[in-house]
Every structure is written in structure tokens, then in C-alpha cells.
């Protein structure tokens, strides 16, 4: 949720943010007008209620016909107070509706535009020249099936399209990658978490997902619960309605969970293999920190993601995502995209977002400030950030970039200790 006071004080910067997102600038004026209406309605209600209390004392002191006349006025005043209260509640509801749908204020420097308007910040690593090596690279699914690592056919038989089984070395490879990521997170001071994958609507809404209109989300109607697409949701809700002590620095969590996405609107896109699937595993970093520290913490999250990609020995690029592709809660998002040889392009493997105080305001998470004399100060909204440290999709880039002419796949050095020292994954004779 945005800071309404800040929007009222500096509406032009919010209009500029909306323009960059390709969103409706008039939403700024709508919020301001709703805030003014709310303030006027509350003032009217409180004035009438004060008048009602004062009138009550007059009635108590009156006698006879005067008292009867005053009682009639009291009845009308009570009706006016009730109407004013209803009006104030309606004005509050209108303001809440507008602010809940208003996207976060983007950071200065975020590129304007939509999905294709990102800015490439840098390239790391050099894609292999398979032509020079004398063979045509195979795609990840052909490799995975030959290695006995993935079974798409039986996944579809059991659960439908875009489901799969990771088996044998495929299952081991994912577990190795996730455990490597968790070990790195532990070294960086993160608390490991195995998170719920079903959450309440207030948790999903509080994180910034629109449960009424987001076609990506799976809902269990009987229980009014939602399957998460990332452990960010559960980790954001973990401290809802709490006041945190951040005097010792940010609180960092690494959440390991299964994730679910409907992939609505992606029909015909990446239907082959495990790039776009309905279920996958992910290790997600989530941070609570002071608002003024969020930009620096965002850079740290990106560095930890790049550290993992370097361990996977993958060529990749880092992009600054354009404002119109940020989603509701992010003020800035960096993506790391690995080279996929058979597609001749870069595909997203990680993303890290600075959501500033947006989620914390929606979930009522605050930090306790400390005065110069060391005593407790007032509370204030804190910042939250998230970033991917490993996920199932990485297997695509690992298999394609490390394949060899005979169909085997070289195991990155960092993963070998988690695979019993295995250096090369060899094709199997049958499925």
C-alpha cells in the first residue's frame, strides 16, 4: 500500500510513476479526492457526535415540555449521527479500495515502458559456440529424457498438461541445487524456512496479489485458501500485525517451498519441457529491513543470486525491468537471465524485487525505532524484499549449457559434492 500522506504532499512524483508504468495517472487525483472526502466525512461525524453528547446533558437537566421538545431533537440528532457514521465508513471504504489497487511508487531510474523495454545492465560469461565444437546442441527435454531425468508423458497422465516427474538424476540435480542454495543462504545469515503452500486471502492480498482478478492463482474455494506461486507470500505474512526489532540489522529468511502457477495466457508458449509448468520448487530469499536500507539490501540480494549463477557456471545477463512489467508491489526489479542455446536467447532464472514499505503497510508490519538516548521511539512501516536463489527451471539452463557431444552433461563443480562427487551425467539405455 502506498503512503497516502506522501502522495498528497507530492502528487507529481506519483503521476510520473504511473506514466512510467503505463498506468492511469488520474488514479492519483482519485486517491486525493477520496482522502479529502474521508476527512470531511469523519469531521462531520465527530462534530455531530460531540453535539449529541453535549445535548444529552441538556436533556438530563430539562423538565416537562422543554424536555419533551429536546428529546425530539435528540432523536433527529441520533439519526444524523448514524447517517454521518455510515457516510464516513463508505468514504473510508472507497479510499481503501483505491489505495489497495494503486501500484507502488517506482524508484528513480527505473526504465519506463512494458515487458520489452527493460535495460540490460551487464552480461556475465560467454555463450558456447557449439558450431565450433562440431555438434548441434539438443534442447533440455531431449537431453533430460535421454538422461532419465524427466518424464513429461507420465506427468501429463497423472495430473494433466504442464505437469511432470523429475526422476533419478533429475530429482537429485534439483535437490543438489536447492541444498547448495540453502547452504549459501546460511553462510549469508539467512534463517532457513520450510513454508506453507496454502495461505489465507488476506495474506495473498497483503503481499500484493489480486485474488479476485489474478488468473495465475489457484484457489481452493471450499476452504477459501490459495496455493502460493512463491514462498514470498508466506514469508511476507509471517510477521503480519507485528512490530519487529531491526536494531541488529535486517531479518533474512530463505524459504523452500513447492510453488503453483496456472500459467494463464501462456497457451502455445514454452509448452515443451519444464520452462513453464504448473508446479515447481523454489528457494526464495525474503528480507525485512529499515526503509532507508532497502536499496542497498536489493543490491545484496542481486549479488547473492549472481553468486549462485556463477556456481552453476552459466552465461547470463542482468536486466533492470521496465516499470510496466513490475507488478503491483515492486518499486524496482532486477532479473538474471541465463543463455539457453537451443532458443538462442536469454531466459529468466532469477528475479529480485524491492517492494519498499508497500507490503508492510498492507500487512501492518512495523519496526520499533530507537531514539538518540537509546530509549524506544515510535513505530513505522519497514521495507520488504525478495529474490530467487534456486528453482526447477534452472535445470533447463544447466542441461543445455553443459551438454557434451555424446549426450552426456558435465556437472558444475559446485554441485558435485551434493551429487556424491559425480562429474558427468551419462545417458541411460531406456526410459
PDB file of C-alpha atoms in Angstrom, residues 67-233:
ATOM      1  CA  UNK A  67     -37.542  18.024  27.999  1.00  0.00           C
ATOM      2  CA  UNK A  68     -40.050  16.514  25.552  1.00  0.00           C
ATOM      3  CA  UNK A  69     -39.017  19.012  22.889  1.00  0.00           C
ATOM      4  CA  UNK A  70     -35.366  18.291  23.486  1.00  0.00           C
ATOM      5  CA  UNK A  71     -35.970  14.544  23.265  1.00  0.00           C
ATOM      6  CA  UNK A  72     -37.411  15.009  19.790  1.00  0.00           C
ATOM      7  CA  UNK A  73     -34.299  16.912  18.776  1.00  0.00           C
ATOM      8  CA  UNK A  74     -32.121  14.181  20.309  1.00  0.00           C
ATOM      9  CA  UNK A  75     -33.887  11.601  18.148  1.00  0.00           C
ATOM     10  CA  UNK A  76     -33.168  13.593  14.993  1.00  0.00           C
ATOM     11  CA  UNK A  77     -29.578  14.193  16.073  1.00  0.00           C
ATOM     12  CA  UNK A  78     -29.080  10.461  16.661  1.00  0.00           C
ATOM     13  CA  UNK A  79     -30.306   9.802  13.116  1.00  0.00           C
ATOM     14  CA  UNK A  80     -27.919  12.440  11.778  1.00  0.00           C
ATOM     15  CA  UNK A  81     -25.002  10.886  13.707  1.00  0.00           C
ATOM     16  CA  UNK A  82     -25.857   7.433  12.323  1.00  0.00           C
ATOM     17  CA  UNK A  83     -26.037   8.785   8.773  1.00  0.00           C
ATOM     18  CA  UNK A  84     -22.738  10.613   9.224  1.00  0.00           C
ATOM     19  CA  UNK A  85     -21.103   7.444  10.540  1.00  0.00           C
ATOM     20  CA  UNK A  86     -22.364   5.487   7.528  1.00  0.00           C
ATOM     21  CA  UNK A  87     -21.023   8.182   5.229  1.00  0.00           C
ATOM     22  CA  UNK A  88     -17.630   8.128   6.972  1.00  0.00           C
ATOM     23  CA  UNK A  89     -17.452   4.318   6.703  1.00  0.00           C
ATOM     24  CA  UNK A  90     -18.321   4.491   2.998  1.00  0.00           C
ATOM     25  CA  UNK A  91     -15.668   7.155   2.414  1.00  0.00           C
ATOM     26  CA  UNK A  92     -13.096   5.013   4.238  1.00  0.00           C
ATOM     27  CA  UNK A  93     -14.097   2.001   2.151  1.00  0.00           C
ATOM     28  CA  UNK A  94     -13.714   3.952  -1.082  1.00  0.00           C
ATOM     29  CA  UNK A  95     -10.278   5.179  -0.049  1.00  0.00           C
ATOM     30  CA  UNK A  96      -9.222   1.648   0.948  1.00  0.00           C
ATOM     31  CA  UNK A  97     -10.365   0.281  -2.411  1.00  0.00           C
ATOM     32  CA  UNK A  98      -8.396   2.895  -4.329  1.00  0.00           C
ATOM     33  CA  UNK A  99      -5.213   2.573  -2.295  1.00  0.00           C
ATOM     34  CA  UNK A 100      -5.282  -1.245  -2.413  1.00  0.00           C
ATOM     35  CA  UNK A 101      -5.264  -1.189  -6.205  1.00  0.00           C
ATOM     36  CA  UNK A 102      -2.721   1.642  -6.525  1.00  0.00           C
ATOM     37  CA  UNK A 103       0.728   0.300  -7.524  1.00  0.00           C
ATOM     38  CA  UNK A 104       3.911   1.006  -5.601  1.00  0.00           C
ATOM     39  CA  UNK A 105       5.885   4.156  -6.333  1.00  0.00           C
ATOM     40  CA  UNK A 106       8.774   3.138  -8.606  1.00  0.00           C
ATOM     41  CA  UNK A 107      12.372   4.030  -7.812  1.00  0.00           C
ATOM     42  CA  UNK A 108      14.036   6.828  -9.703  1.00  0.00           C
ATOM     43  CA  UNK A 109      15.841   5.475 -12.766  1.00  0.00           C
ATOM     44  CA  UNK A 110      13.539   2.523 -13.439  1.00  0.00           C
ATOM     45  CA  UNK A 111      13.017   2.316 -17.223  1.00  0.00           C
ATOM     46  CA  UNK A 112       9.592   3.332 -18.466  1.00  0.00           C
ATOM     47  CA  UNK A 113       7.515   1.036 -20.650  1.00  0.00           C
ATOM     48  CA  UNK A 114       6.413  -2.584 -20.788  1.00  0.00           C
ATOM     49  CA  UNK A 115       7.850  -6.095 -20.970  1.00  0.00           C
ATOM     50  CA  UNK A 116      10.215  -5.379 -23.873  1.00  0.00           C
ATOM     51  CA  UNK A 117      11.524  -2.056 -22.546  1.00  0.00           C
ATOM     52  CA  UNK A 118      13.969  -3.419 -19.970  1.00  0.00           C
ATOM     53  CA  UNK A 119      17.533  -2.121 -19.800  1.00  0.00           C
ATOM     54  CA  UNK A 120      20.413  -4.601 -19.911  1.00  0.00           C
ATOM     55  CA  UNK A 121      22.860  -3.734 -17.136  1.00  0.00           C
ATOM     56  CA  UNK A 122      25.592  -6.237 -17.977  1.00  0.00           C
ATOM     57  CA  UNK A 123      26.485  -9.642 -19.430  1.00  0.00           C
ATOM     58  CA  UNK A 124      28.406 -12.263 -17.483  1.00  0.00           C
ATOM     59  CA  UNK A 125      30.076 -15.281 -19.099  1.00  0.00           C
ATOM     60  CA  UNK A 126      30.323 -16.208 -22.748  1.00  0.00           C
ATOM     61  CA  UNK A 127      27.807 -18.497 -24.504  1.00  0.00           C
ATOM     62  CA  UNK A 128      29.413 -21.584 -26.002  1.00  0.00           C
ATOM     63  CA  UNK A 129      29.970 -21.822 -29.755  1.00  0.00           C
ATOM     64  CA  UNK A 130      28.583 -25.281 -30.444  1.00  0.00           C
ATOM     65  CA  UNK A 131      29.300 -24.956 -34.165  1.00  0.00           C
ATOM     66  CA  UNK A 132      32.996 -24.556 -33.393  1.00  0.00           C
ATOM     67  CA  UNK A 133      32.764 -27.626 -31.166  1.00  0.00           C
ATOM     68  CA  UNK A 134      31.335 -29.612 -34.063  1.00  0.00           C
ATOM     69  CA  UNK A 135      27.843 -30.550 -32.870  1.00  0.00           C
ATOM     70  CA  UNK A 136      24.300 -29.243 -32.724  1.00  0.00           C
ATOM     71  CA  UNK A 137      23.038 -28.692 -29.153  1.00  0.00           C
ATOM     72  CA  UNK A 138      19.986 -30.636 -28.030  1.00  0.00           C
ATOM     73  CA  UNK A 139      17.159 -28.968 -26.133  1.00  0.00           C
ATOM     74  CA  UNK A 140      16.749 -29.614 -22.420  1.00  0.00           C
ATOM     75  CA  UNK A 141      13.837 -32.034 -22.778  1.00  0.00           C
ATOM     76  CA  UNK A 142      15.625 -34.284 -25.273  1.00  0.00           C
ATOM     77  CA  UNK A 143      18.645 -34.310 -23.004  1.00  0.00           C
ATOM     78  CA  UNK A 144      16.584 -34.875 -19.833  1.00  0.00           C
ATOM     79  CA  UNK A 145      14.666 -37.802 -21.305  1.00  0.00           C
ATOM     80  CA  UNK A 146      17.861 -39.435 -22.533  1.00  0.00           C
ATOM     81  CA  UNK A 147      19.385 -38.977 -19.072  1.00  0.00           C
ATOM     82  CA  UNK A 148      16.299 -40.466 -17.392  1.00  0.00           C
ATOM     83  CA  UNK A 149      15.812 -37.174 -15.563  1.00  0.00           C
ATOM     84  CA  UNK A 150      12.310 -36.062 -16.579  1.00  0.00           C
ATOM     85  CA  UNK A 151       9.094 -37.852 -17.520  1.00  0.00           C
ATOM     86  CA  UNK A 152       6.599 -35.439 -19.093  1.00  0.00           C
ATOM     87  CA  UNK A 153       4.347 -38.132 -20.539  1.00  0.00           C
ATOM     88  CA  UNK A 154       3.519 -39.731 -17.201  1.00  0.00           C
ATOM     89  CA  UNK A 155       3.277 -36.317 -15.553  1.00  0.00           C
ATOM     90  CA  UNK A 156       0.505 -35.443 -18.006  1.00  0.00           C
ATOM     91  CA  UNK A 157      -1.129 -38.840 -17.478  1.00  0.00           C
ATOM     92  CA  UNK A 158      -1.269 -38.326 -13.727  1.00  0.00           C
ATOM     93  CA  UNK A 159      -2.007 -34.600 -13.479  1.00  0.00           C
ATOM     94  CA  UNK A 160      -2.553 -33.082 -16.926  1.00  0.00           C
ATOM     95  CA  UNK A 161      -0.590 -30.799 -19.231  1.00  0.00           C
ATOM     96  CA  UNK A 162       2.450 -28.977 -17.863  1.00  0.00           C
ATOM     97  CA  UNK A 163       2.983 -31.416 -15.021  1.00  0.00           C
ATOM     98  CA  UNK A 164       5.970 -33.752 -14.938  1.00  0.00           C
ATOM     99  CA  UNK A 165       8.016 -36.156 -12.883  1.00  0.00           C
ATOM    100  CA  UNK A 166      11.611 -35.372 -12.016  1.00  0.00           C
ATOM    101  CA  UNK A 167      13.198 -38.761 -11.527  1.00  0.00           C
ATOM    102  CA  UNK A 168      16.605 -40.284 -10.983  1.00  0.00           C
ATOM    103  CA  UNK A 169      19.337 -37.761 -11.690  1.00  0.00           C
ATOM    104  CA  UNK A 170      16.707 -35.084 -12.385  1.00  0.00           C
ATOM    105  CA  UNK A 171      15.392 -35.300  -8.819  1.00  0.00           C
ATOM    106  CA  UNK A 172      18.935 -35.483  -7.444  1.00  0.00           C
ATOM    107  CA  UNK A 173      20.015 -32.493  -9.528  1.00  0.00           C
ATOM    108  CA  UNK A 174      17.199 -30.312  -8.207  1.00  0.00           C
ATOM    109  CA  UNK A 175      17.821 -31.344  -4.602  1.00  0.00           C
ATOM    110  CA  UNK A 176      21.559 -30.701  -5.018  1.00  0.00           C
ATOM    111  CA  UNK A 177      20.924 -27.243  -6.446  1.00  0.00           C
ATOM    112  CA  UNK A 178      18.430 -26.330  -3.739  1.00  0.00           C
ATOM    113  CA  UNK A 179      20.697 -27.577  -0.963  1.00  0.00           C
ATOM    114  CA  UNK A 180      23.649 -25.634  -2.395  1.00  0.00           C
ATOM    115  CA  UNK A 181      21.465 -22.528  -2.392  1.00  0.00           C
ATOM    116  CA  UNK A 182      20.366 -23.133   1.186  1.00  0.00           C
ATOM    117  CA  UNK A 183      23.964 -23.579   2.312  1.00  0.00           C
ATOM    118  CA  UNK A 184      24.886 -20.285   0.644  1.00  0.00           C
ATOM    119  CA  UNK A 185      21.929 -18.599   2.357  1.00  0.00           C
ATOM    120  CA  UNK A 186      23.025 -19.969   5.724  1.00  0.00           C
ATOM    121  CA  UNK A 187      26.522 -18.587   5.203  1.00  0.00           C
ATOM    122  CA  UNK A 188      24.962 -15.185   4.492  1.00  0.00           C
ATOM    123  CA  UNK A 189      22.973 -15.243   7.740  1.00  0.00           C
ATOM    124  CA  UNK A 190      19.563 -16.297   6.440  1.00  0.00           C
ATOM    125  CA  UNK A 191      17.198 -18.363   8.592  1.00  0.00           C
ATOM    126  CA  UNK A 192      16.077 -21.455   6.647  1.00  0.00           C
ATOM    127  CA  UNK A 193      12.309 -21.922   6.391  1.00  0.00           C
ATOM    128  CA  UNK A 194      10.007 -24.620   5.024  1.00  0.00           C
ATOM    129  CA  UNK A 195       6.868 -22.590   4.368  1.00  0.00           C
ATOM    130  CA  UNK A 196       3.129 -23.322   3.972  1.00  0.00           C
ATOM    131  CA  UNK A 197       1.976 -23.501   0.375  1.00  0.00           C
ATOM    132  CA  UNK A 198      -1.650 -22.687   1.214  1.00  0.00           C
ATOM    133  CA  UNK A 199      -2.450 -19.228   2.561  1.00  0.00           C
ATOM    134  CA  UNK A 200      -5.477 -17.170   3.536  1.00  0.00           C
ATOM    135  CA  UNK A 201      -6.840 -14.494   1.178  1.00  0.00           C
ATOM    136  CA  UNK A 202      -5.716 -11.678   3.497  1.00  0.00           C
ATOM    137  CA  UNK A 203      -2.140 -12.964   3.266  1.00  0.00           C
ATOM    138  CA  UNK A 204      -2.271 -13.186  -0.524  1.00  0.00           C
ATOM    139  CA  UNK A 205      -3.849  -9.733  -0.784  1.00  0.00           C
ATOM    140  CA  UNK A 206      -1.426  -8.299   1.732  1.00  0.00           C
ATOM    141  CA  UNK A 207       1.531  -9.388  -0.379  1.00  0.00           C
ATOM    142  CA  UNK A 208       0.105  -7.531  -3.370  1.00  0.00           C
ATOM    143  CA  UNK A 209      -1.643 -10.280  -5.328  1.00  0.00           C
ATOM    144  CA  UNK A 210      -5.177  -9.618  -6.551  1.00  0.00           C
ATOM    145  CA  UNK A 211      -7.048 -12.791  -5.648  1.00  0.00           C
ATOM    146  CA  UNK A 212     -10.205 -11.639  -7.409  1.00  0.00           C
ATOM    147  CA  UNK A 213      -8.637 -10.975 -10.812  1.00  0.00           C
ATOM    148  CA  UNK A 214      -5.271 -12.756 -10.980  1.00  0.00           C
ATOM    149  CA  UNK A 215      -5.710 -15.734 -13.293  1.00  0.00           C
ATOM    150  CA  UNK A 216      -2.316 -17.146 -12.261  1.00  0.00           C
ATOM    151  CA  UNK A 217      -3.528 -18.128  -8.792  1.00  0.00           C
ATOM    152  CA  UNK A 218      -5.038 -21.478  -7.833  1.00  0.00           C
ATOM    153  CA  UNK A 219      -7.890 -21.189  -5.320  1.00  0.00           C
ATOM    154  CA  UNK A 220      -9.418 -23.859  -3.086  1.00  0.00           C
ATOM    155  CA  UNK A 221     -12.951 -22.493  -2.870  1.00  0.00           C
ATOM    156  CA  UNK A 222     -14.238 -24.864  -0.188  1.00  0.00           C
ATOM    157  CA  UNK A 223     -11.558 -23.736   2.262  1.00  0.00           C
ATOM    158  CA  UNK A 224     -11.074 -20.183   0.919  1.00  0.00           C
ATOM    159  CA  UNK A 225      -7.334 -20.801   0.662  1.00  0.00           C
ATOM    160  CA  UNK A 226      -4.865 -20.085  -2.126  1.00  0.00           C
ATOM    161  CA  UNK A 227      -1.888 -22.050  -3.440  1.00  0.00           C
ATOM    162  CA  UNK A 228       1.178 -19.818  -3.485  1.00  0.00           C
ATOM    163  CA  UNK A 229       3.289 -19.146  -6.566  1.00  0.00           C
ATOM    164  CA  UNK A 230       6.267 -18.296  -4.356  1.00  0.00           C
ATOM    165  CA  UNK A 231       7.188 -18.644  -0.679  1.00  0.00           C
ATOM    166  CA  UNK A 232       7.428 -14.837  -0.675  1.00  0.00           C
ATOM    167  CA  UNK A 233       3.710 -14.836   0.154  1.00  0.00           C
TER     168      UNK A 233
END
